[in-house]
XYZ file of C-alpha atoms in Angstrom:
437
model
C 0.000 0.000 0.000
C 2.699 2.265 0.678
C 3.377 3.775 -2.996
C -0.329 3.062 -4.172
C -1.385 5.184 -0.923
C 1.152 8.091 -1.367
C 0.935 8.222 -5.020
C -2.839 8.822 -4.697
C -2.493 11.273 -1.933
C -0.541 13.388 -4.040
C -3.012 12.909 -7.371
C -5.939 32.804 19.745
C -6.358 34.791 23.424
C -8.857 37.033 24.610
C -8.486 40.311 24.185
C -7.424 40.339 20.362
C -9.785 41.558 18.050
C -9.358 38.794 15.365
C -7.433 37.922 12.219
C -3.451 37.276 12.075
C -2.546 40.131 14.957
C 1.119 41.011 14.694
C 2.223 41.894 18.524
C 4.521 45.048 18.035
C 8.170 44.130 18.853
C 9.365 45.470 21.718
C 12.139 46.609 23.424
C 15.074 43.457 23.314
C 14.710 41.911 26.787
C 18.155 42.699 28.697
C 20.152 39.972 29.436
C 18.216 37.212 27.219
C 20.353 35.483 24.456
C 18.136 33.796 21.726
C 20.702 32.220 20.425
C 21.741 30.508 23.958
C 18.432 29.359 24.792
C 18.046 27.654 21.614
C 20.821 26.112 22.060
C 19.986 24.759 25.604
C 16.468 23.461 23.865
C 18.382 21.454 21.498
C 20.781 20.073 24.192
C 17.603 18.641 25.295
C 18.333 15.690 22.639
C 20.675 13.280 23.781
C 23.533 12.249 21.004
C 22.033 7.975 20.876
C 18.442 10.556 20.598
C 19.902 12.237 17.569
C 21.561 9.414 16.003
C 18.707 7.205 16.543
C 16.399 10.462 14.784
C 18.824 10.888 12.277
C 19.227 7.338 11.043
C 14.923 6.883 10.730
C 15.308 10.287 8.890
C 17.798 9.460 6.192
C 16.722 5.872 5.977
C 13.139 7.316 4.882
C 14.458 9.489 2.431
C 16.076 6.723 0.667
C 13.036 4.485 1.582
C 10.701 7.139 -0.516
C 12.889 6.668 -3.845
C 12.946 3.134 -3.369
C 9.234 3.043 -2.731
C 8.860 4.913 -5.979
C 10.637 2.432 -7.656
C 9.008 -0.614 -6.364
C 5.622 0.887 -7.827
C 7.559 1.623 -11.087
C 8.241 -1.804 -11.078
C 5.119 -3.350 -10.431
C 3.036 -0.967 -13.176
C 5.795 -2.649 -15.888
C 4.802 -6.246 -14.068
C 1.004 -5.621 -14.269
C 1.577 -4.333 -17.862
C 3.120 -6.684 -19.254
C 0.971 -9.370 -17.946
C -2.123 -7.785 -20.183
C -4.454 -8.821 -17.414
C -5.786 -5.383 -18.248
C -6.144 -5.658 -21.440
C -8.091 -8.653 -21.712
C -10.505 -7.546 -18.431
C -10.993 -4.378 -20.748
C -11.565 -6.806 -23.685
C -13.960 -8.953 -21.855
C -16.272 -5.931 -20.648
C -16.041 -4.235 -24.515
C -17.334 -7.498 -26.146
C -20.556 -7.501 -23.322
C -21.449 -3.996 -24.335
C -20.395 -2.110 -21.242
C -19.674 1.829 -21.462
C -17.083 3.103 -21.477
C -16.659 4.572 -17.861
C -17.311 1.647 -16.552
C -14.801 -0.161 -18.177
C -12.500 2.307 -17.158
C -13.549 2.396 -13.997
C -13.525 -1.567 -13.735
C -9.993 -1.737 -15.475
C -9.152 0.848 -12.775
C -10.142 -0.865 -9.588
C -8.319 -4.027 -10.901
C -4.712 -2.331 -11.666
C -5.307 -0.594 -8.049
C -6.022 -4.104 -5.933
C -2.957 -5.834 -8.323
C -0.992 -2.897 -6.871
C -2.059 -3.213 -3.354
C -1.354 -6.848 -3.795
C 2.031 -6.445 -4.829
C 3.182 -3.838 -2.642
C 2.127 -5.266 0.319
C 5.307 -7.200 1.457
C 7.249 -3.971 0.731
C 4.374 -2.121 2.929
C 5.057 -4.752 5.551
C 8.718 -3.666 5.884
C 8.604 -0.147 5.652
C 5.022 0.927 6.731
C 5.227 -1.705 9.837
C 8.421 -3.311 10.370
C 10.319 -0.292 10.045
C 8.171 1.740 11.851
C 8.323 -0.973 14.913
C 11.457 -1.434 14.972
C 12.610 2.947 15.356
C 9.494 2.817 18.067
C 7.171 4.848 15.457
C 4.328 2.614 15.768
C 1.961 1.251 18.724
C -0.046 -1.766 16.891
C 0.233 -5.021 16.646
C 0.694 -6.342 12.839
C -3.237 -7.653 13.235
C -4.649 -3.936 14.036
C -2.121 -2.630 11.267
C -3.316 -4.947 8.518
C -6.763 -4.336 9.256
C -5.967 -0.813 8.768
C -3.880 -1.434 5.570
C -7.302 -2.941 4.027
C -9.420 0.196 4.692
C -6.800 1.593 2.980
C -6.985 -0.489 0.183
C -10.818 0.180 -0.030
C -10.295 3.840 0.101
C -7.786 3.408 -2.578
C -10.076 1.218 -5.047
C -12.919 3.735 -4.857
C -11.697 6.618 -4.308
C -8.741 5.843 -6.990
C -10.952 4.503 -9.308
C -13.221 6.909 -9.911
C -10.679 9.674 -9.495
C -8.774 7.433 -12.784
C -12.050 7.371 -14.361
C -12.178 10.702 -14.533
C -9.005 11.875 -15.411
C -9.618 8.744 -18.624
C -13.468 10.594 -19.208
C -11.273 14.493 -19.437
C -8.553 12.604 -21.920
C -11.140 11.311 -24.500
C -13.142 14.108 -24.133
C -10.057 16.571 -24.599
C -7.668 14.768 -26.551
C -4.785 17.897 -26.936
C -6.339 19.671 -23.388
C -6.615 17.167 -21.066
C -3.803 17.979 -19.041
C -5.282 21.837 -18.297
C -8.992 20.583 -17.928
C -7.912 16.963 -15.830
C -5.676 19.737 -13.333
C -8.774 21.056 -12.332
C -10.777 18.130 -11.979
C -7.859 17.586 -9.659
C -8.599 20.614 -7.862
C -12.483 20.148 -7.571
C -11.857 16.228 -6.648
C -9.118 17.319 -3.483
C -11.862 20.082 -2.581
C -14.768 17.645 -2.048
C -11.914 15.533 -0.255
C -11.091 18.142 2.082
C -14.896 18.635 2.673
C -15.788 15.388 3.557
C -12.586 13.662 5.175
C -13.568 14.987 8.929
C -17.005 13.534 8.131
C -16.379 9.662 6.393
C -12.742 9.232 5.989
C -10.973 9.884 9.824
C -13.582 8.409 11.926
C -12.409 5.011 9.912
C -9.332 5.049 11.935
C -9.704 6.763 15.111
C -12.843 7.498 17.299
C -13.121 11.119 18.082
C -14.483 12.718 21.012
C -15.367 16.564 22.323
C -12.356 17.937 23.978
C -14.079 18.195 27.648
C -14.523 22.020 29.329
C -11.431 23.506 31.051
C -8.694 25.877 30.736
C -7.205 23.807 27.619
C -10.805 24.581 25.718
C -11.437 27.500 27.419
C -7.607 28.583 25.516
C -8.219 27.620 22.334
C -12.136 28.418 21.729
C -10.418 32.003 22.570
C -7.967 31.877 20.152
C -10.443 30.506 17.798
C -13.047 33.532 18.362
C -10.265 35.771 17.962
C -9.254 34.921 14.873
C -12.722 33.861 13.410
C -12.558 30.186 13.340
C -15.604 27.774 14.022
C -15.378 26.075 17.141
C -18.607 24.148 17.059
C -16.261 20.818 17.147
C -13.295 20.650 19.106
C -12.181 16.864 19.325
C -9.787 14.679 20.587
C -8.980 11.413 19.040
C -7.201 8.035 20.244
C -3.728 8.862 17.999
C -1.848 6.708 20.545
C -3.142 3.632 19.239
C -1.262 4.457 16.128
C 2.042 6.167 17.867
C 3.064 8.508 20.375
C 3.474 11.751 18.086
C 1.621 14.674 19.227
C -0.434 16.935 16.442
C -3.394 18.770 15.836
C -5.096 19.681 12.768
C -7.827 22.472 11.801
C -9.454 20.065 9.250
C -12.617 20.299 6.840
C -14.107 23.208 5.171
C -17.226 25.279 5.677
C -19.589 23.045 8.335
C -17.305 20.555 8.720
C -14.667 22.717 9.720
C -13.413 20.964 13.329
C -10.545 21.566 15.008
C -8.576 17.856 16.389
C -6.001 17.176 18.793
C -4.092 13.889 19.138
C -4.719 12.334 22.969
C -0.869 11.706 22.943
C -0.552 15.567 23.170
C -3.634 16.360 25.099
C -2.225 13.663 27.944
C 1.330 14.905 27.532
C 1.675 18.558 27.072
C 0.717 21.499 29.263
C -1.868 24.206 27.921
C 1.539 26.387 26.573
C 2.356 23.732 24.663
C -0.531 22.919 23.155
C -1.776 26.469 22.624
C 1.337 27.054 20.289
C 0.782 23.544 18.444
C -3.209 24.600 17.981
C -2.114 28.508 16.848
C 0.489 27.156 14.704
C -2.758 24.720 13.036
C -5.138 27.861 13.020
C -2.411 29.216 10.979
C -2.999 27.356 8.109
C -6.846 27.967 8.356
C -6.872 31.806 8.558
C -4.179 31.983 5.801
C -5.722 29.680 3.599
C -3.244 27.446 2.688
C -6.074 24.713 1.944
C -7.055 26.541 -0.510
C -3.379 27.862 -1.345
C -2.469 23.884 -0.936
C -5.564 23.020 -3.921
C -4.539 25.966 -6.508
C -0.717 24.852 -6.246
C -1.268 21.013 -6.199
C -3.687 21.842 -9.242
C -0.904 24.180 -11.086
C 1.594 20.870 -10.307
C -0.641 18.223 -11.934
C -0.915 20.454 -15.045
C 2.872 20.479 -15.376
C 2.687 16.696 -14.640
C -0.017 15.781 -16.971
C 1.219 18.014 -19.710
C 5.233 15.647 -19.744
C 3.203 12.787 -19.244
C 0.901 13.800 -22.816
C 4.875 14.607 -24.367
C 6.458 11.556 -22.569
C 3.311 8.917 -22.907
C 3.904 8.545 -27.071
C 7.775 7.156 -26.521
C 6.781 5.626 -23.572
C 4.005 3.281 -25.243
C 6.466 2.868 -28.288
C 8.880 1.133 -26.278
C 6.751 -1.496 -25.985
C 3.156 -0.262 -24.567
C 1.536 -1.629 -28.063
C 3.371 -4.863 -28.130
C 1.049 -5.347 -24.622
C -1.875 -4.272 -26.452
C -2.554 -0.705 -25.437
C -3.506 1.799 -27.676
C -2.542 5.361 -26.836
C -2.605 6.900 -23.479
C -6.079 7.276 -22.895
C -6.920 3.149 -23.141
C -7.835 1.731 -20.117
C -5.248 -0.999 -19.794
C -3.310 1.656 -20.089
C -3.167 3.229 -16.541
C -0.354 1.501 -15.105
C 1.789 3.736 -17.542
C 0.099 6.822 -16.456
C 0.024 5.919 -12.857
C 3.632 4.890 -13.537
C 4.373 8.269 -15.303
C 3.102 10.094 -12.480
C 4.709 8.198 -9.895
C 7.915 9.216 -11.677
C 7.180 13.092 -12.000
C 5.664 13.190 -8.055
C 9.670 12.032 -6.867
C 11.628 14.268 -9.295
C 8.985 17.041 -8.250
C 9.556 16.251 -4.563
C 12.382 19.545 -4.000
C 9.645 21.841 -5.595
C 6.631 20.510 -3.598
C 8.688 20.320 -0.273
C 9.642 23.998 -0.734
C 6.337 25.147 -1.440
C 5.048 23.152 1.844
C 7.828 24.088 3.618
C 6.718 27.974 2.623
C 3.241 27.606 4.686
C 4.032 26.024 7.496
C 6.876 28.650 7.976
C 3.670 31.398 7.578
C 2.019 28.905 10.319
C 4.935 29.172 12.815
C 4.415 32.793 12.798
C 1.364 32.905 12.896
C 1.288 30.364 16.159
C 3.826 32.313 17.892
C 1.892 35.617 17.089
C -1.361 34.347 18.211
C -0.686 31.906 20.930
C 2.540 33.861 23.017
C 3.816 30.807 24.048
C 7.515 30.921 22.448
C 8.460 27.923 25.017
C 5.894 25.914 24.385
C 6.391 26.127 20.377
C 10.284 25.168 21.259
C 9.290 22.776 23.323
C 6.777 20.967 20.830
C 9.542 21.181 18.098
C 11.910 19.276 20.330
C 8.933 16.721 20.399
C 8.841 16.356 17.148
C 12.915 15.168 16.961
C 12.137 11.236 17.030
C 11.000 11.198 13.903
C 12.411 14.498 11.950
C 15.835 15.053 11.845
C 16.568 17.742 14.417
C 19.564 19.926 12.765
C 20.003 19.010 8.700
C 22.614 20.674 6.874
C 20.777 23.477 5.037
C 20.696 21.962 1.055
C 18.764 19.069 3.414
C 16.509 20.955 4.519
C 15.962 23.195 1.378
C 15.164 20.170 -0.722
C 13.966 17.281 1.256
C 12.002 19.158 4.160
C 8.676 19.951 3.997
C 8.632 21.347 7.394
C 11.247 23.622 9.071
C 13.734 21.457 11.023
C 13.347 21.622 14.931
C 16.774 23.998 14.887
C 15.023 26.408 12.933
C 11.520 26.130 14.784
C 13.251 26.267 18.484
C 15.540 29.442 16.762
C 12.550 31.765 15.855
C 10.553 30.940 19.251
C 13.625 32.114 21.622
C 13.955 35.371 18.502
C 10.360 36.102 18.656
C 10.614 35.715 23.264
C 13.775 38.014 22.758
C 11.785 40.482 20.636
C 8.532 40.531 22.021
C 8.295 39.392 25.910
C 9.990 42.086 27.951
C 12.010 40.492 30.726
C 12.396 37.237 29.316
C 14.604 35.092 31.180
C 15.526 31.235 30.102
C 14.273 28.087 31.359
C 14.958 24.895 31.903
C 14.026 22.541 29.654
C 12.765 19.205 30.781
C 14.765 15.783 29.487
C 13.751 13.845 26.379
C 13.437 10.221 26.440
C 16.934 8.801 25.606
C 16.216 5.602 23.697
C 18.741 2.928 22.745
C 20.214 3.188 19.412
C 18.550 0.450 17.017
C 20.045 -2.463 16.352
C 21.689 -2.791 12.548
C-alpha cells in the first residue's frame, strides 16, 4: 500500500480583536540570548536521541525513492501481464460503457498494486516503523488498517482514474489543463468530507471536555474567526506517540482535532502554540493555497506525461496491447508516469510546503505567546524528523522547518517581544537505545 497510498495522496487569546494580529516588537529583553536558549532546547536531545532520529530520517528518504521504484516496477509487471487488457476486452465485447470499463480496469490495476506492494508495505510501513518505536499496533490492528486503505484506494482511486480517462477522450490535446482542475475540484470535495467519512475510519473522536485547555483555544479561535462548534480529541496513541493537531474540513465541517498523545502529555503552553500554529494554516488559507498549487503541479505533470506517454508506449506499450494513453489498460503507464514526475517534483513541492508552514509558525507564535511551548513541541517532534540538517537538506527534502530552525525563531520572537524574558529549563527527552543494525 505504501506507494499506491502516497501516489494517490498526491493525485488565539482574549483580548485580540481577530485575524493574524502582529504583537509590536518590543524593546530586546536585557540579558536574554536567543541564540543561547536555543541552544539549551536542542541540548535537550541526547547524542544515541539524535543518532537514533537521524538514522529513521535518512533511511526514509532513501526508503521514498525506493518506494517509488518498487511501484515503477510493479506498473511494468502488471503491464506486461495484459491482465488489463483482456478484463478491458472482456467488458467491450458484453457492451459495457465506457466509464465503466474504465472504472472496472481501474479498480483491478489498483487491488494488483495493493497486492504487490504489500510485502514492501510490511517492511517499511510496519516493520520499520516498529522497529525505530514509530508505531503502537500489533501487525493484526495494522493490517486491518492497511485494508481500509486499500478500499479507500479502489474507490476513491478509481473513480478519481475514471475521470481523469473521461477528461482525456473528451479533450484529446487539453486534457492535461482541464484533468488539473478536476484535480482541484476532486481534493476540494476531499477536504470537505474527510472529517465527516474518511478519519472516523481510523480513530474514534471525542469533544475535547470544558477547562482551561478549551477555554484557551475556543479564545484563540473567536479571535481569529474560526468555528469552534467541534473541538475533538482522538485516540492517535493507538497508532504512535506523536503529538499533532489539525484544523481540518471546510465550511460546516470545519473541526478543530487534537491527538490524545498531546492532550495527555503537554501542558496548555504547549498545546496552545501547536493549535495557533494549526489555526495558521486555516486563517491563511493554505487549503485553498495547498488546492490551486497542487492543481498548477498536476498540469505540469499531466502536460510531460501527454509529451512523454507517445515514446513511452512505443517502447513497448503496443506490443502489450494498449492503444494510446487514454486506453484503459493503459493506466499503469500513467500511474507509472506520475509516480515518476511526483519524486523528481519532490524539491519543488517540499519547498512550497515548507513555505506555509513557515507562515504557520508565525502565525502560532503571534497568536498563541507561548515561544516555550512552540520550542518545546519542536523538540517533540525530533524522534522522527531530523533535528539539525545541513541546510541543502533541509531546502530540498524538508517539507517542514527542522526543529533547529523552529526552536531558533521561538527564543527570537521571546527576545523580541516578551519584555524580561529570562531562560528556562528545559525538561529531558526520552533517551532511547540506538537500534540495532
Amino acid at each position: 500500500m505504501a506507494g499506491a497510498y502516497r501516489a494517490m495522496t498526491r493525485m488565539m487569546l482574549p483580548g485580540l480583536t481577530g485575524g493574524l494580529v502582529l504583537v509590536p516588537a518590543t524593546a530586546r529583553a536585557a540579558g536574554f540570548d536567543a541564540e543561547h536558549a536555543a541552544a539549551r532546547y536542542l541540548a535537550m536531545l541526547s547524542p544515541a536521541a539524535r543518532a537514533r532520529s537521524d538514522a529513521y530520517f535518512d533511511g526514509t528518504l532513501w526508503l521514498n525513492v525506493l518506494s517509488a521504484l518498487v511501484t515503477l516496477l510493479i506498473c511494468w509487471i502488471i503491464a506486461r501481464s495484459r491482465v488489463l487488457v483482456r478484463v478491458r476486452d472482456a467488458l467491450r465485447r458484453q457492451g459495457w460503457r465506457p466509464w465503466v470499463v474504465m472504472i472496472v480496469v481501474a479498480m483491478t490495476f489498483l487491488a494488483g498494486l495493493a497486492l504487490l506492494e504489500l510485502p514492501w508495505s510490511i517492511y517499511v510501513d510496519y516493520w520499520r516503523e516498529r522497529r525505530f518505536g514509530q508505531m503502537n499496533m500489533g501487525f493484526g490492528g495494522w493490517l486491518g488498517e492497511q485494508a481500509v486503505e486499500a478500499v479507500i484506494l479502489l474507490v476513491v482511486g478509481g473513480l478519481v482514474l475514471t475521470v481523469i480517462n473521461a477528461v482525456m477522450r473528451g479533450f484529446p490535446r487539453l486534457w492535461w489543463l482541464v484533468g488539473a482542475g478536476a484535480v482541484a475540484v476532486i481534493t476540494a470535495l476531499s477536504v470537505l468530507i474527510m472529517p465527516v467519512f474518511f478519519m472516523p475510519l481510523f480513530n474514534a473522536y471525542t469533544d475535547l471536555p470544558a477547562g482551561p485547555l478549551r477555554t484557551r483555544i475556543e479564545a484563540m479561535a473567536a479571535a481569529n474567526h474560526i468555528p469552534v462548534d467541534h473541538i475533538v480529541v482522538y485516540n492517535a496513541s493507538r497508532q504512535n506517540d506523536r503529538i499533532s493537531a489539525n484544523v481540518s474540513g471546510l465550511g460546516p465541517t470545519v473541526q478543530i482535532s487534537l491527538t490524545d498523545t498531546l492532550v495527555k502529555t503537554a501542558d496548555v503552553a504547549e498545546v496552545a502554540a501547536v493549535v495557533g500554529h494549526e489555526m495558521g494554516h486555516y486563517v491563511l488559507n493554505h487549503v485553498w493555497r495547498a488546492i490551486v498549487l497542487g492543481a498548477l503541479l498536476s498540469a505540469l505533470q499531466f502536460w510531460l506525461i501527454l509529451r512523454a506517454a507517445p515514446a513511452v508506449l512505443a517502447l513497448g506499450g503496443r506490443r502489450s496491447g494498449l492503444r494510446g494513453i487514454d486506453d484503459p489498460a493503459a493506466v499503469p503507464v500513467l500511474f507509472a508516469l506520475f509516480t515518476l514526475l511526483s519524486l523528481l517534483c519532490l524539491p519543488l513541492s517540499n519547498t512550497l510546503v515548507r513555505s506555509a508552514e513557515n507562515a504557520a509558525d508565525a502565525f502560532g507564535l503571534d497568536t498563541a505567546r507561548e515561544p516555550d511551548g512552540f520550542a518545546l513541541a519542536a523538540m517533540q517532534l525530533a524522534s522522527y524528523r531530523k533535528i539539525s540538517p545541513p541546510a541543502w537538506q533541509e531546502a530540498l527534502f524538508f517539507d517542514h522547518p527542522s526543529g533547529r530552525t523552529r526552536v531558533l525563531r521561538a527564543m527570537h520572537w521571546k527576545q523580541d517581544h516578551v519584555p524580561h524574558a529570562t531562560e528556562v529549563e528545559p525538561p529531558p527527552l526520552p533517551d532511547p537505545a540506538l537500534p540495532a543494525h
